[in-house]
Amino acid sequence: RGTFVAVPTPMGRDVTSLLYIGDTESHFHREQFLAMVAEAQDHHCRMLAFNPLTEAGGNGERLGAALNDVGWVVVEETLLPRVREELARHEVNLVVTGFARGQAPRPAYHVLVNYARGIEVAVGHLARLGHRRLALVTPEDAVRLDERDGARAIGKPYYPGFRAGLARHGLEKGGSLALIVPEDAEESIDRLQRILRRPARPTGFV
């Protein structure tokens, strides 16, 4: 049991106040957010948070006030377009988590989140624990149509990292699989239970 969380913070610097702009409600980003809160506490850094997905509309003033009150801002790449104009109005040190180079309103630090490498590391962790049949659980929005033949294929970066991890540990032909799950929780659980009822079911999940 464990969670791999890459925490992109500038805490190694003299940071006394930080604003995190991100989706604090989603499971993945919630883990990242809570890890950042813990790190901020360890460094006696005052930390604020703003979620553009739930605080849109009349909360522009609250975002502006928060930006006036901090020296550093960490913003998720996918939410950068929603707050770009407001960020441009404030002199803050900016950290963007993702591949949004050139989209920031001012010079920014960029933390490139390498999901493929992270999944490969997770596969290696399970392999060292003795697992030989693994399942990659990936959301439907990571699935795309292959333009050549119309077949469904799991898009980057999830599947390449999974395949690389299997190959590195000699597990390519060990019965591992990719499990695509929909947003609907009940349907996802149903698919997972069907996989677990197989005689040669996976013992490790990424």
mmCIF file of C-alpha atoms in Angstrom:
data_model
loop_
_atom_site.group_PDB
_atom_site.id
_atom_site.type_symbol
_atom_site.label_atom_id
_atom_site.label_comp_id
_atom_site.label_asym_id
_atom_site.label_seq_id
_atom_site.Cartn_x
_atom_site.Cartn_y
_atom_site.Cartn_z
ATOM 1 C CA ARG A 1 0.000 0.000 0.000
ATOM 2 C CA GLY A 2 1.311 3.419 -0.828
ATOM 3 C CA THR A 3 0.904 6.506 -2.941
ATOM 4 C CA PHE A 4 3.541 7.982 -5.211
ATOM 5 C CA VAL A 5 3.179 11.757 -5.026
ATOM 6 C CA ALA A 6 5.501 14.142 -6.807
ATOM 7 C CA VAL A 7 5.242 17.440 -4.958
ATOM 8 C CA PRO A 8 6.340 20.382 -7.106
ATOM 9 C CA THR A 9 7.086 23.142 -4.626
ATOM 10 C CA PRO A 10 9.791 25.775 -4.393
ATOM 11 C CA MET A 11 10.299 25.015 -0.697
ATOM 12 C CA GLY A 12 14.044 24.749 -1.068
ATOM 13 C CA ARG A 13 14.033 28.520 -1.513
ATOM 14 C CA ASP A 14 13.192 31.195 1.030
ATOM 15 C CA VAL A 15 9.422 30.884 0.660
ATOM 16 C CA THR A 16 7.208 32.276 3.413
ATOM 17 C CA SER A 17 3.873 32.422 1.561
ATOM 18 C CA LEU A 18 2.448 30.269 -1.229
ATOM 19 C CA LEU A 19 -0.795 30.090 -3.218
ATOM 20 C CA TYR A 20 -1.769 26.760 -4.787
ATOM 21 C CA ILE A 21 -4.140 27.095 -7.763
ATOM 22 C CA GLY A 22 -5.519 23.693 -8.641
ATOM 23 C CA ASP A 23 -8.326 21.170 -8.574
ATOM 24 C CA THR A 24 -8.188 20.304 -4.883
ATOM 25 C CA GLU A 25 -11.301 18.111 -5.180
ATOM 26 C CA SER A 26 -10.071 15.480 -7.663
ATOM 27 C CA HIS A 27 -8.464 12.394 -6.136
ATOM 28 C CA PHE A 28 -5.075 12.719 -7.827
ATOM 29 C CA HIS A 29 -4.652 16.429 -7.264
ATOM 30 C CA ARG A 30 -6.049 16.157 -3.740
ATOM 31 C CA GLU A 31 -3.139 13.860 -2.869
ATOM 32 C CA GLN A 32 -0.714 16.370 -4.351
ATOM 33 C CA PHE A 33 -2.404 19.262 -2.549
ATOM 34 C CA LEU A 34 -2.341 17.569 0.877
ATOM 35 C CA ALA A 35 1.328 16.654 0.407
ATOM 36 C CA MET A 36 2.087 20.294 -0.397
ATOM 37 C CA VAL A 37 0.194 21.435 2.708
ATOM 38 C CA ALA A 38 2.286 19.099 4.850
ATOM 39 C CA GLU A 39 5.503 20.357 3.282
ATOM 40 C CA ALA A 40 4.447 23.972 3.768
ATOM 41 C CA GLN A 41 3.807 23.291 7.450
ATOM 42 C CA ASP A 42 7.211 21.659 7.806
ATOM 43 C CA HIS A 43 8.816 24.812 6.393
ATOM 44 C CA HIS A 44 6.622 27.229 8.383
ATOM 45 C CA CYS A 45 5.241 28.550 5.114
ATOM 46 C CA ARG A 46 1.790 30.130 5.037
ATOM 47 C CA MET A 47 -0.212 28.429 2.295
ATOM 48 C CA LEU A 48 -3.446 29.438 0.580
ATOM 49 C CA ALA A 49 -5.454 27.550 -2.054
ATOM 50 C CA PHE A 50 -7.796 28.528 -4.870
ATOM 51 C CA ASN A 51 -9.791 26.108 -7.041
ATOM 52 C CA PRO A 52 -10.936 27.805 -10.305
ATOM 53 C CA LEU A 53 -13.334 24.932 -11.006
ATOM 54 C CA THR A 54 -15.433 25.540 -7.892
ATOM 55 C CA GLU A 55 -14.690 29.184 -7.186
ATOM 56 C CA ALA A 56 -15.306 30.633 -10.638
ATOM 57 C CA GLY A 57 -17.599 33.551 -11.346
ATOM 58 C CA GLY A 58 -17.730 36.084 -8.551
ATOM 59 C CA ASN A 59 -14.526 34.962 -6.871
ATOM 60 C CA GLY A 60 -12.098 36.872 -9.078
ATOM 61 C CA GLU A 61 -11.695 39.358 -6.260
ATOM 62 C CA ARG A 62 -10.754 36.599 -3.827
ATOM 63 C CA LEU A 63 -8.105 35.308 -6.236
ATOM 64 C CA GLY A 64 -6.760 38.834 -6.700
ATOM 65 C CA ALA A 65 -6.600 39.370 -2.943
ATOM 66 C CA ALA A 66 -4.795 36.067 -2.478
ATOM 67 C CA LEU A 67 -2.261 36.946 -5.189
ATOM 68 C CA ASN A 68 -1.583 40.244 -3.422
ATOM 69 C CA ASP A 69 -0.866 38.344 -0.224
ATOM 70 C CA VAL A 70 1.726 35.777 -1.371
ATOM 71 C CA GLY A 71 5.173 35.690 -2.923
ATOM 72 C CA TRP A 72 4.913 32.376 -4.776
ATOM 73 C CA VAL A 73 2.191 30.688 -6.828
ATOM 74 C CA VAL A 74 1.992 27.016 -7.901
ATOM 75 C CA VAL A 75 -0.599 26.479 -10.660
ATOM 76 C CA GLU A 76 -1.679 23.292 -12.433
ATOM 77 C CA GLU A 77 -1.007 23.456 -16.156
ATOM 78 C CA THR A 78 -4.571 22.566 -17.195
ATOM 79 C CA LEU A 79 -6.008 25.423 -15.122
ATOM 80 C CA LEU A 80 -3.528 28.049 -16.263
ATOM 81 C CA PRO A 81 -5.824 29.457 -19.016
ATOM 82 C CA ARG A 82 -8.545 30.149 -16.428
ATOM 83 C CA VAL A 83 -6.320 32.351 -14.272
ATOM 84 C CA ARG A 84 -3.780 33.640 -16.793
ATOM 85 C CA GLU A 85 -5.182 37.177 -17.027
ATOM 86 C CA GLU A 86 -5.329 37.594 -13.257
ATOM 87 C CA LEU A 87 -1.804 36.242 -12.847
ATOM 88 C CA ALA A 88 -0.565 38.788 -15.392
ATOM 89 C CA ARG A 89 -1.712 41.606 -13.089
ATOM 90 C CA HIS A 90 0.431 40.525 -10.150
ATOM 91 C CA GLU A 91 4.156 40.381 -9.524
ATOM 92 C CA VAL A 92 4.570 36.852 -8.160
ATOM 93 C CA ASN A 93 7.053 34.022 -8.563
ATOM 94 C CA LEU A 94 5.270 31.440 -10.685
ATOM 95 C CA VAL A 95 5.649 27.646 -10.801
ATOM 96 C CA VAL A 96 3.671 25.741 -13.476
ATOM 97 C CA THR A 97 3.239 21.984 -13.017
ATOM 98 C CA GLY A 98 3.112 20.496 -16.489
ATOM 99 C CA PHE A 99 4.144 21.091 -20.079
ATOM 100 C CA ALA A 100 2.623 24.544 -20.605
ATOM 101 C CA ARG A 101 5.834 26.237 -21.714
ATOM 102 C CA GLY A 102 5.181 29.599 -23.328
ATOM 103 C CA GLN A 103 1.663 29.863 -21.910
ATOM 104 C CA ALA A 104 2.545 31.524 -18.624
ATOM 105 C CA PRO A 105 1.937 35.288 -18.464
ATOM 106 C CA ARG A 106 5.454 35.929 -17.154
ATOM 107 C CA PRO A 107 8.711 33.973 -16.818
ATOM 108 C CA ALA A 108 7.970 30.886 -14.759
ATOM 109 C CA TYR A 109 9.546 27.793 -13.320
ATOM 110 C CA HIS A 110 8.181 24.652 -14.982
ATOM 111 C CA VAL A 111 7.953 21.328 -13.202
ATOM 112 C CA LEU A 112 7.526 18.693 -15.898
ATOM 113 C CA VAL A 113 5.391 15.908 -14.477
ATOM 114 C CA ASN A 114 6.577 12.732 -16.195
ATOM 115 C CA TYR A 115 3.628 10.332 -15.905
ATOM 116 C CA ALA A 116 5.187 7.706 -18.166
ATOM 117 C CA ARG A 117 8.303 7.498 -16.028
ATOM 118 C CA GLY A 118 6.196 7.485 -12.860
ATOM 119 C CA ILE A 119 4.162 4.523 -14.094
ATOM 120 C CA GLU A 120 7.344 2.699 -15.094
ATOM 121 C CA VAL A 121 8.719 3.244 -11.569
ATOM 122 C CA ALA A 122 5.460 1.954 -10.062
ATOM 123 C CA VAL A 123 5.641 -1.200 -12.214
ATOM 124 C CA GLY A 124 9.204 -1.748 -11.028
ATOM 125 C CA HIS A 125 8.127 -1.346 -7.402
ATOM 126 C CA LEU A 126 5.447 -4.036 -7.804
ATOM 127 C CA ALA A 127 7.805 -6.319 -9.725
ATOM 128 C CA ARG A 128 10.374 -6.153 -6.920
ATOM 129 C CA LEU A 129 7.620 -7.155 -4.490
ATOM 130 C CA GLY A 130 7.138 -10.322 -6.536
ATOM 131 C CA HIS A 131 4.105 -9.449 -8.684
ATOM 132 C CA ARG A 132 4.144 -10.994 -12.152
ATOM 133 C CA ARG A 133 0.654 -10.150 -13.477
ATOM 134 C CA LEU A 134 -0.095 -6.444 -13.385
ATOM 135 C CA ALA A 135 -2.998 -4.300 -14.524
ATOM 136 C CA LEU A 136 -2.798 -0.691 -15.642
ATOM 137 C CA VAL A 137 -6.046 1.045 -14.632
ATOM 138 C CA THR A 138 -6.571 4.030 -16.889
ATOM 139 C CA PRO A 139 -9.512 6.417 -17.359
ATOM 140 C CA GLU A 140 -11.521 6.512 -20.562
ATOM 141 C CA ASP A 141 -10.349 10.042 -21.319
ATOM 142 C CA ALA A 142 -6.845 8.631 -21.832
ATOM 143 C CA VAL A 143 -8.134 6.497 -24.697
ATOM 144 C CA ARG A 144 -7.927 7.755 -28.253
ATOM 145 C CA LEU A 145 -8.719 6.364 -31.689
ATOM 146 C CA ASP A 146 -5.749 5.197 -33.685
ATOM 147 C CA GLU A 147 -5.894 7.337 -36.845
ATOM 148 C CA ARG A 148 -4.514 4.523 -39.003
ATOM 149 C CA ASP A 149 -7.164 1.861 -38.442
ATOM 150 C CA GLY A 150 -9.746 3.359 -36.090
ATOM 151 C CA ALA A 151 -8.849 0.956 -33.293
ATOM 152 C CA ARG A 152 -8.901 2.152 -29.723
ATOM 153 C CA ALA A 153 -5.498 2.722 -28.173
ATOM 154 C CA ILE A 154 -4.460 4.044 -24.797
ATOM 155 C CA GLY A 155 -2.916 7.407 -25.351
ATOM 156 C CA LYS A 156 0.296 8.745 -23.993
ATOM 157 C CA PRO A 157 1.694 8.885 -21.449
ATOM 158 C CA TYR A 158 0.112 6.040 -19.498
ATOM 159 C CA TYR A 159 0.541 2.943 -21.639
ATOM 160 C CA PRO A 160 4.117 3.592 -22.852
ATOM 161 C CA GLY A 161 5.300 3.817 -19.248
ATOM 162 C CA PHE A 162 3.453 0.614 -18.386
ATOM 163 C CA ARG A 163 4.932 -1.274 -21.338
ATOM 164 C CA ALA A 164 8.422 0.039 -20.569
ATOM 165 C CA GLY A 165 8.143 -1.152 -16.973
ATOM 166 C CA LEU A 166 6.961 -4.602 -18.046
ATOM 167 C CA ALA A 167 9.803 -4.902 -20.556
ATOM 168 C CA ARG A 168 12.429 -3.749 -18.056
ATOM 169 C CA HIS A 169 11.411 -6.501 -15.637
ATOM 170 C CA GLY A 170 10.715 -9.246 -18.200
ATOM 171 C CA LEU A 171 6.957 -9.262 -17.692
ATOM 172 C CA GLU A 172 5.752 -8.589 -21.261
ATOM 173 C CA LYS A 173 4.266 -12.086 -21.654
ATOM 174 C CA GLY A 174 3.120 -12.632 -18.092
ATOM 175 C CA GLY A 175 -0.584 -11.962 -18.545
ATOM 176 C CA SER A 176 -0.547 -8.276 -17.635
ATOM 177 C CA LEU A 177 -3.275 -6.086 -19.091
ATOM 178 C CA ALA A 178 -4.661 -2.567 -19.372
ATOM 179 C CA LEU A 179 -8.054 -1.985 -17.764
ATOM 180 C CA ILE A 180 -10.009 1.012 -19.069
ATOM 181 C CA VAL A 181 -12.482 2.363 -16.541
ATOM 182 C CA PRO A 182 -15.317 4.857 -17.143
ATOM 183 C CA GLU A 183 -16.184 7.821 -14.937
ATOM 184 C CA ASP A 184 -19.205 5.987 -13.523
ATOM 185 C CA ALA A 185 -18.015 4.461 -10.253
ATOM 186 C CA GLU A 186 -20.375 1.469 -10.249
ATOM 187 C CA GLU A 187 -19.447 0.453 -13.777
ATOM 188 C CA SER A 188 -15.754 0.825 -12.947
ATOM 189 C CA ILE A 189 -16.123 -1.427 -9.914
ATOM 190 C CA ASP A 190 -18.037 -3.976 -12.009
ATOM 191 C CA ARG A 191 -15.234 -4.128 -14.594
ATOM 192 C CA LEU A 192 -12.633 -4.481 -11.876
ATOM 193 C CA GLN A 193 -14.538 -7.276 -10.135
ATOM 194 C CA ARG A 194 -14.826 -9.211 -13.399
ATOM 195 C CA ILE A 195 -11.046 -8.984 -13.833
ATOM 196 C CA LEU A 196 -10.481 -10.146 -10.253
ATOM 197 C CA ARG A 197 -12.687 -13.211 -10.804
ATOM 198 C CA ARG A 198 -10.367 -14.517 -13.520
ATOM 199 C CA PRO A 199 -8.304 -17.600 -12.584
ATOM 200 C CA ALA A 200 -5.092 -15.818 -13.641
ATOM 201 C CA ARG A 201 -6.073 -12.438 -12.283
ATOM 202 C CA PRO A 202 -3.606 -9.574 -11.802
ATOM 203 C CA THR A 203 -2.114 -9.290 -8.335
ATOM 204 C CA GLY A 204 -0.766 -5.761 -8.698
ATOM 205 C CA PHE A 205 -2.457 -2.609 -10.004
ATOM 206 C CA VAL A 206 -1.028 0.643 -11.319
#
